[in-house]
């Protein structure tokens, strides 16, 4: 079983809709969870970090963490064409400096 | 400005040549990493270093070498032993909590 799993997509949503991106992880002792956005040809950019169960909101982005279900998600409200990118989920295993990345989900927001 | 710089942005080499990719950070992070990304693929860890003068192999270290003589610098050498070196190379650094990436170097070997 892969350590961090994501649907590869592409996930297509219309402009203005809510995009929902999902990620599951296998190591129960994982402490920290991250979402990165990567535009085509560019490097990943950290957009959200979440460390405790529940929701964390930052502008149009909401990260949701459920450690019991080993599940973390990213919601993007009022999706814009500029949100079209690949979104990488990452997990910090055992609160060290060991980051494990999922394969990414490609999001396409249609005007 | 604090950040991670990688140079050059694009690099072209002939097969059989070694090439060194530069990575510098001024974030005062202890840990630094090198990843490789192929088109349409995820990130694969090449090497990482948690402290000066120490580094560990990642998942795909064969054909690569690194050094960590200074906290700020973590250069990656792609040797002629690397069978498929053409890729996008990403350097990252982290504190205990978050990891940040440099802009990347796109290496093409012909």
Short mmCIF file of N, CA and C in Angstrom, two decimals, chain A:
data_model
loop_
_atom_site.label_atom_id
_atom_site.label_comp_id
_atom_site.label_asym_id
_atom_site.label_seq_id
_atom_site.Cartn_x
_atom_site.Cartn_y
_atom_site.Cartn_z
N UNK A 1 0.85 -1.19 0.00
CA UNK A 1 0.00 0.00 0.00
C UNK A 1 0.89 1.24 0.00
N UNK A 2 0.57 2.18 -0.90
CA UNK A 2 1.35 3.41 -0.96
C UNK A 2 1.08 4.22 0.29
N UNK A 3 2.07 5.00 0.71
CA UNK A 3 1.95 5.73 1.96
C UNK A 3 0.95 6.87 1.87
N UNK A 4 0.94 7.59 0.75
CA UNK A 4 0.02 8.70 0.54
C UNK A 4 -0.65 8.51 -0.81
N UNK A 5 -1.97 8.49 -0.82
CA UNK A 5 -2.71 8.24 -2.05
C UNK A 5 -3.64 9.38 -2.39
N UNK A 6 -3.72 9.69 -3.67
CA UNK A 6 -4.63 10.70 -4.17
C UNK A 6 -5.19 10.20 -5.50
N UNK A 7 -6.40 10.64 -5.83
CA UNK A 7 -6.91 10.39 -7.17
C UNK A 7 -6.12 11.25 -8.14
N UNK A 8 -5.68 10.66 -9.24
CA UNK A 8 -4.82 11.40 -10.16
C UNK A 8 -5.59 12.42 -10.99
N UNK A 9 -6.94 12.21 -11.09
CA UNK A 9 -7.75 13.11 -11.88
C UNK A 9 -7.62 12.78 -13.35
N UNK A 10 -7.92 13.74 -14.25
CA UNK A 10 -8.20 15.12 -13.88
C UNK A 10 -9.58 15.30 -13.27
N UNK A 11 -9.64 16.25 -12.34
CA UNK A 11 -10.88 16.66 -11.75
C UNK A 11 -11.29 17.96 -12.42
N UNK A 12 -12.45 17.96 -13.03
CA UNK A 12 -12.93 19.15 -13.73
C UNK A 12 -14.13 19.72 -13.00
N UNK A 13 -14.08 21.02 -12.72
CA UNK A 13 -15.21 21.71 -12.09
C UNK A 13 -15.47 23.00 -12.84
N UNK A 14 -16.72 23.47 -12.85
CA UNK A 14 -17.00 24.75 -13.50
C UNK A 14 -16.56 25.91 -12.62
N UNK A 15 -16.26 27.01 -13.25
CA UNK A 15 -15.88 28.22 -12.51
C UNK A 15 -16.96 28.58 -11.50
N UNK A 16 -16.53 28.92 -10.28
CA UNK A 16 -17.46 29.28 -9.23
C UNK A 16 -17.90 28.12 -8.35
N UNK A 17 -17.62 26.91 -8.77
CA UNK A 17 -18.02 25.73 -7.98
C UNK A 17 -16.99 25.45 -6.88
N UNK A 18 -17.32 24.48 -6.04
CA UNK A 18 -16.39 24.02 -5.00
C UNK A 18 -15.62 22.81 -5.55
N UNK A 19 -14.30 22.89 -5.48
CA UNK A 19 -13.47 21.74 -5.86
C UNK A 19 -13.07 21.01 -4.58
N UNK A 20 -13.20 19.70 -4.60
CA UNK A 20 -12.87 18.89 -3.42
C UNK A 20 -11.78 17.89 -3.79
N UNK A 21 -10.66 18.01 -3.11
CA UNK A 21 -9.50 17.15 -3.37
C UNK A 21 -9.25 16.29 -2.14
N UNK A 22 -9.01 15.02 -2.35
CA UNK A 22 -8.91 14.07 -1.25
C UNK A 22 -7.56 13.37 -1.20
N UNK A 23 -7.19 12.96 0.00
CA UNK A 23 -5.89 12.32 0.22
C UNK A 23 -6.03 11.36 1.40
N UNK A 24 -5.50 10.16 1.26
CA UNK A 24 -5.44 9.23 2.38
C UNK A 24 -4.00 8.84 2.62
N UNK A 25 -3.70 8.50 3.87
CA UNK A 25 -2.33 8.14 4.22
C UNK A 25 -2.34 6.90 5.09
N UNK A 26 -1.22 6.18 5.11
CA UNK A 26 -1.23 4.87 5.76
C UNK A 26 -0.60 4.87 7.15
N UNK A 27 0.27 5.82 7.46
CA UNK A 27 0.98 5.78 8.74
C UNK A 27 0.17 6.52 9.81
N UNK A 28 -0.34 5.76 10.78
CA UNK A 28 -1.23 6.33 11.79
C UNK A 28 -0.54 7.37 12.67
N UNK A 29 0.78 7.34 12.77
CA UNK A 29 1.44 8.29 13.66
C UNK A 29 1.84 9.58 12.95
N UNK A 30 1.41 9.76 11.71
CA UNK A 30 1.71 10.99 10.99
C UNK A 30 1.17 12.18 11.77
N UNK A 31 1.95 13.26 11.78
CA UNK A 31 1.61 14.39 12.63
C UNK A 31 1.18 15.63 11.87
N UNK A 32 1.74 15.82 10.68
CA UNK A 32 1.54 17.09 9.98
C UNK A 32 1.17 16.80 8.52
N UNK A 33 0.30 17.68 7.99
CA UNK A 33 -0.27 17.42 6.67
C UNK A 33 -0.27 18.71 5.86
N UNK A 34 0.00 18.57 4.57
CA UNK A 34 0.23 19.75 3.75
C UNK A 34 -0.42 19.59 2.38
N UNK A 35 -0.82 20.74 1.84
CA UNK A 35 -1.26 20.78 0.45
C UNK A 35 -0.36 21.76 -0.31
N UNK A 36 0.12 21.28 -1.45
CA UNK A 36 0.92 22.10 -2.35
C UNK A 36 0.17 22.26 -3.67
N UNK A 37 0.36 23.41 -4.29
CA UNK A 37 -0.17 23.65 -5.63
C UNK A 37 1.02 23.73 -6.58
N UNK A 38 0.92 23.02 -7.70
CA UNK A 38 2.00 23.05 -8.68
C UNK A 38 1.41 23.36 -10.06
N UNK A 39 1.76 24.55 -10.56
CA UNK A 39 1.40 24.89 -11.92
C UNK A 39 2.33 24.17 -12.88
N UNK A 40 1.84 23.96 -14.09
CA UNK A 40 2.62 23.24 -15.10
C UNK A 40 3.97 23.92 -15.34
N UNK A 41 5.03 23.16 -15.20
CA UNK A 41 6.37 23.68 -15.44
C UNK A 41 6.98 24.44 -14.28
N UNK A 42 6.26 24.55 -13.17
CA UNK A 42 6.75 25.29 -12.01
C UNK A 42 6.97 24.35 -10.84
N UNK A 43 7.55 24.89 -9.77
CA UNK A 43 7.79 24.09 -8.58
C UNK A 43 6.58 24.13 -7.66
N UNK A 44 6.45 23.16 -6.75
CA UNK A 44 5.32 23.15 -5.82
C UNK A 44 5.37 24.33 -4.86
N UNK A 45 4.19 24.86 -4.55
CA UNK A 45 4.04 25.99 -3.64
C UNK A 45 3.15 25.54 -2.48
N UNK A 46 3.64 25.72 -1.25
CA UNK A 46 2.86 25.34 -0.08
C UNK A 46 1.68 26.29 0.09
N UNK A 47 0.45 25.73 0.12
CA UNK A 47 -0.72 26.58 0.28
C UNK A 47 -1.45 26.33 1.60
N UNK A 48 -1.34 25.16 2.18
CA UNK A 48 -2.03 24.90 3.45
C UNK A 48 -1.24 23.88 4.27
N UNK A 49 -1.20 24.11 5.57
CA UNK A 49 -0.66 23.15 6.53
C UNK A 49 -1.74 22.90 7.56
N UNK A 50 -1.88 21.67 8.01
CA UNK A 50 -2.87 21.37 9.06
C UNK A 50 -2.28 20.32 9.97
N UNK A 51 -2.46 20.53 11.29
CA UNK A 51 -1.79 19.68 12.27
C UNK A 51 -2.75 18.97 13.22
N UNK A 52 -4.00 19.46 13.32
CA UNK A 52 -4.93 18.85 14.25
C UNK A 52 -6.25 18.57 13.55
N UNK A 53 -7.02 17.65 14.11
CA UNK A 53 -8.31 17.28 13.53
C UNK A 53 -9.23 18.49 13.38
N UNK A 54 -10.02 18.45 12.30
CA UNK A 54 -10.97 19.52 12.09
C UNK A 54 -10.67 20.28 10.81
N UNK A 55 -11.18 21.49 10.74
CA UNK A 55 -11.06 22.33 9.56
C UNK A 55 -10.11 23.48 9.82
N UNK A 56 -9.41 23.88 8.77
CA UNK A 56 -8.59 25.08 8.81
C UNK A 56 -8.86 25.86 7.54
N UNK A 57 -9.25 27.12 7.71
CA UNK A 57 -9.65 27.93 6.57
C UNK A 57 -8.62 29.03 6.31
N UNK A 58 -8.36 29.27 5.02
CA UNK A 58 -7.47 30.36 4.62
C UNK A 58 -7.98 30.89 3.30
N UNK A 59 -8.75 32.00 3.37
CA UNK A 59 -9.33 32.55 2.16
C UNK A 59 -10.32 31.57 1.54
N UNK A 60 -10.12 31.25 0.27
CA UNK A 60 -11.03 30.33 -0.41
C UNK A 60 -10.70 28.87 -0.15
N UNK A 61 -9.60 28.62 0.56
CA UNK A 61 -9.15 27.25 0.81
C UNK A 61 -9.53 26.78 2.22
N UNK A 62 -10.00 25.55 2.31
CA UNK A 62 -10.24 24.90 3.60
C UNK A 62 -9.61 23.52 3.58
N UNK A 63 -8.75 23.27 4.55
CA UNK A 63 -8.20 21.93 4.72
C UNK A 63 -8.97 21.24 5.83
N UNK A 64 -9.23 19.96 5.63
CA UNK A 64 -9.95 19.17 6.62
C UNK A 64 -9.12 17.93 6.95
N UNK A 65 -8.98 17.66 8.25
CA UNK A 65 -8.18 16.53 8.68
C UNK A 65 -8.99 15.63 9.59
N UNK A 66 -8.94 14.34 9.32
CA UNK A 66 -9.58 13.33 10.17
C UNK A 66 -8.56 12.23 10.40
N UNK A 67 -7.87 12.31 11.53
CA UNK A 67 -6.79 11.36 11.81
C UNK A 67 -7.33 9.95 12.03
N UNK A 68 -8.51 9.82 12.59
CA UNK A 68 -9.08 8.49 12.83
C UNK A 68 -9.30 7.75 11.51
N UNK A 69 -9.72 8.48 10.50
CA UNK A 69 -9.96 7.89 9.18
C UNK A 69 -8.74 8.00 8.28
N UNK A 70 -7.68 8.64 8.76
CA UNK A 70 -6.44 8.83 8.00
C UNK A 70 -6.73 9.48 6.66
N UNK A 71 -7.39 10.62 6.76
CA UNK A 71 -7.93 11.29 5.59
C UNK A 71 -7.73 12.79 5.75
N UNK A 72 -7.26 13.40 4.67
CA UNK A 72 -7.13 14.86 4.66
C UNK A 72 -7.66 15.36 3.32
N UNK A 73 -8.37 16.48 3.33
CA UNK A 73 -8.95 16.99 2.10
C UNK A 73 -8.68 18.48 1.97
N UNK A 74 -8.85 18.96 0.76
CA UNK A 74 -8.72 20.39 0.47
C UNK A 74 -9.95 20.81 -0.32
N UNK A 75 -10.65 21.81 0.20
CA UNK A 75 -11.78 22.37 -0.52
C UNK A 75 -11.39 23.74 -1.05
N UNK A 76 -11.71 23.98 -2.31
CA UNK A 76 -11.47 25.29 -2.91
C UNK A 76 -12.84 25.85 -3.29
N UNK A 77 -13.23 26.92 -2.59
CA UNK A 77 -14.52 27.55 -2.87
C UNK A 77 -14.37 28.54 -4.00
N UNK A 78 -15.50 28.80 -4.70
CA UNK A 78 -15.50 29.78 -5.78
C UNK A 78 -14.29 29.56 -6.71
N UNK A 79 -14.17 28.35 -7.21
CA UNK A 79 -13.02 27.97 -8.04
C UNK A 79 -12.87 28.91 -9.23
N UNK A 80 -11.61 29.24 -9.51
CA UNK A 80 -11.28 30.13 -10.63
C UNK A 80 -10.40 29.37 -11.64
N UNK A 81 -10.43 29.78 -12.89
CA UNK A 81 -9.53 29.13 -13.86
C UNK A 81 -8.07 29.17 -13.42
N UNK A 82 -7.68 30.18 -12.66
CA UNK A 82 -6.30 30.28 -12.16
C UNK A 82 -5.99 29.22 -11.11
N UNK A 83 -7.01 28.53 -10.61
CA UNK A 83 -6.78 27.42 -9.67
C UNK A 83 -6.41 26.14 -10.39
N UNK A 84 -6.49 26.13 -11.71
CA UNK A 84 -6.15 24.93 -12.49
C UNK A 84 -4.67 24.63 -12.31
N UNK A 85 -4.40 23.47 -11.74
CA UNK A 85 -3.03 23.09 -11.38
C UNK A 85 -3.08 21.64 -10.87
N UNK A 86 -1.92 21.13 -10.54
CA UNK A 86 -1.85 19.85 -9.85
C UNK A 86 -1.68 20.12 -8.36
N UNK A 87 -2.46 19.43 -7.54
CA UNK A 87 -2.41 19.63 -6.09
C UNK A 87 -1.80 18.39 -5.45
N UNK A 88 -0.71 18.62 -4.73
CA UNK A 88 0.03 17.55 -4.07
C UNK A 88 -0.30 17.52 -2.59
N UNK A 89 -0.63 16.35 -2.09
CA UNK A 89 -0.81 16.13 -0.66
C UNK A 89 0.50 15.61 -0.10
N UNK A 90 0.91 16.10 1.06
CA UNK A 90 2.15 15.63 1.67
C UNK A 90 1.92 15.39 3.16
N UNK A 91 2.63 14.42 3.69
CA UNK A 91 2.50 14.03 5.08
C UNK A 91 3.88 14.04 5.71
N UNK A 92 3.98 14.60 6.90
CA UNK A 92 5.24 14.58 7.64
C UNK A 92 5.17 13.41 8.60
N UNK A 93 5.95 12.41 8.31
CA UNK A 93 5.90 11.17 9.09
C UNK A 93 6.62 11.39 10.41
N UNK A 94 5.93 11.15 11.48
CA UNK A 94 6.53 11.13 12.83
C UNK A 94 7.19 12.45 13.21
N UNK A 95 6.68 13.54 12.68
CA UNK A 95 7.13 14.88 13.05
C UNK A 95 8.63 15.10 12.91
N UNK A 96 9.24 14.37 12.05
CA UNK A 96 10.65 14.61 11.78
C UNK A 96 10.77 15.46 10.55
N UNK A 97 11.84 15.24 9.80
CA UNK A 97 12.02 15.98 8.57
C UNK A 97 11.85 15.03 7.40
N UNK A 98 10.92 14.12 7.53
CA UNK A 98 10.67 13.11 6.52
C UNK A 98 9.29 13.35 5.92
N UNK A 99 9.25 13.93 4.73
CA UNK A 99 8.00 14.29 4.07
C UNK A 99 7.72 13.28 2.97
N UNK A 100 6.48 12.80 2.93
CA UNK A 100 6.08 11.85 1.91
C UNK A 100 4.98 12.48 1.07
N UNK A 101 5.12 12.46 -0.24
CA UNK A 101 4.19 13.11 -1.14
C UNK A 101 3.30 12.09 -1.85
N UNK A 102 2.06 12.50 -2.07
CA UNK A 102 1.19 11.74 -2.95
C UNK A 102 1.50 12.07 -4.39
N UNK A 103 0.88 11.35 -5.32
CA UNK A 103 1.17 11.55 -6.74
C UNK A 103 0.56 12.81 -7.33
N UNK A 104 -0.38 13.44 -6.60
CA UNK A 104 -0.99 14.67 -7.09
C UNK A 104 -2.31 14.43 -7.80
N UNK A 105 -3.19 15.43 -7.70
CA UNK A 105 -4.47 15.44 -8.42
C UNK A 105 -4.49 16.65 -9.33
N UNK A 106 -4.74 16.41 -10.60
CA UNK A 106 -4.80 17.52 -11.56
C UNK A 106 -6.21 18.10 -11.55
N UNK A 107 -6.31 19.39 -11.28
CA UNK A 107 -7.59 20.10 -11.23
C UNK A 107 -7.69 21.02 -12.45
N UNK A 108 -8.84 20.96 -13.09
CA UNK A 108 -9.12 21.86 -14.20
C UNK A 108 -10.40 22.60 -13.90
N UNK A 109 -10.32 23.93 -13.84
CA UNK A 109 -11.50 24.77 -13.60
C UNK A 109 -11.91 25.37 -14.92
N UNK A 110 -13.12 25.04 -15.34
CA UNK A 110 -13.58 25.41 -16.67
C UNK A 110 -14.33 26.74 -16.63
N UNK A 111 -13.92 27.70 -17.50
CA UNK A 111 -14.61 29.01 -17.49
C UNK A 111 -16.06 28.88 -17.95
#
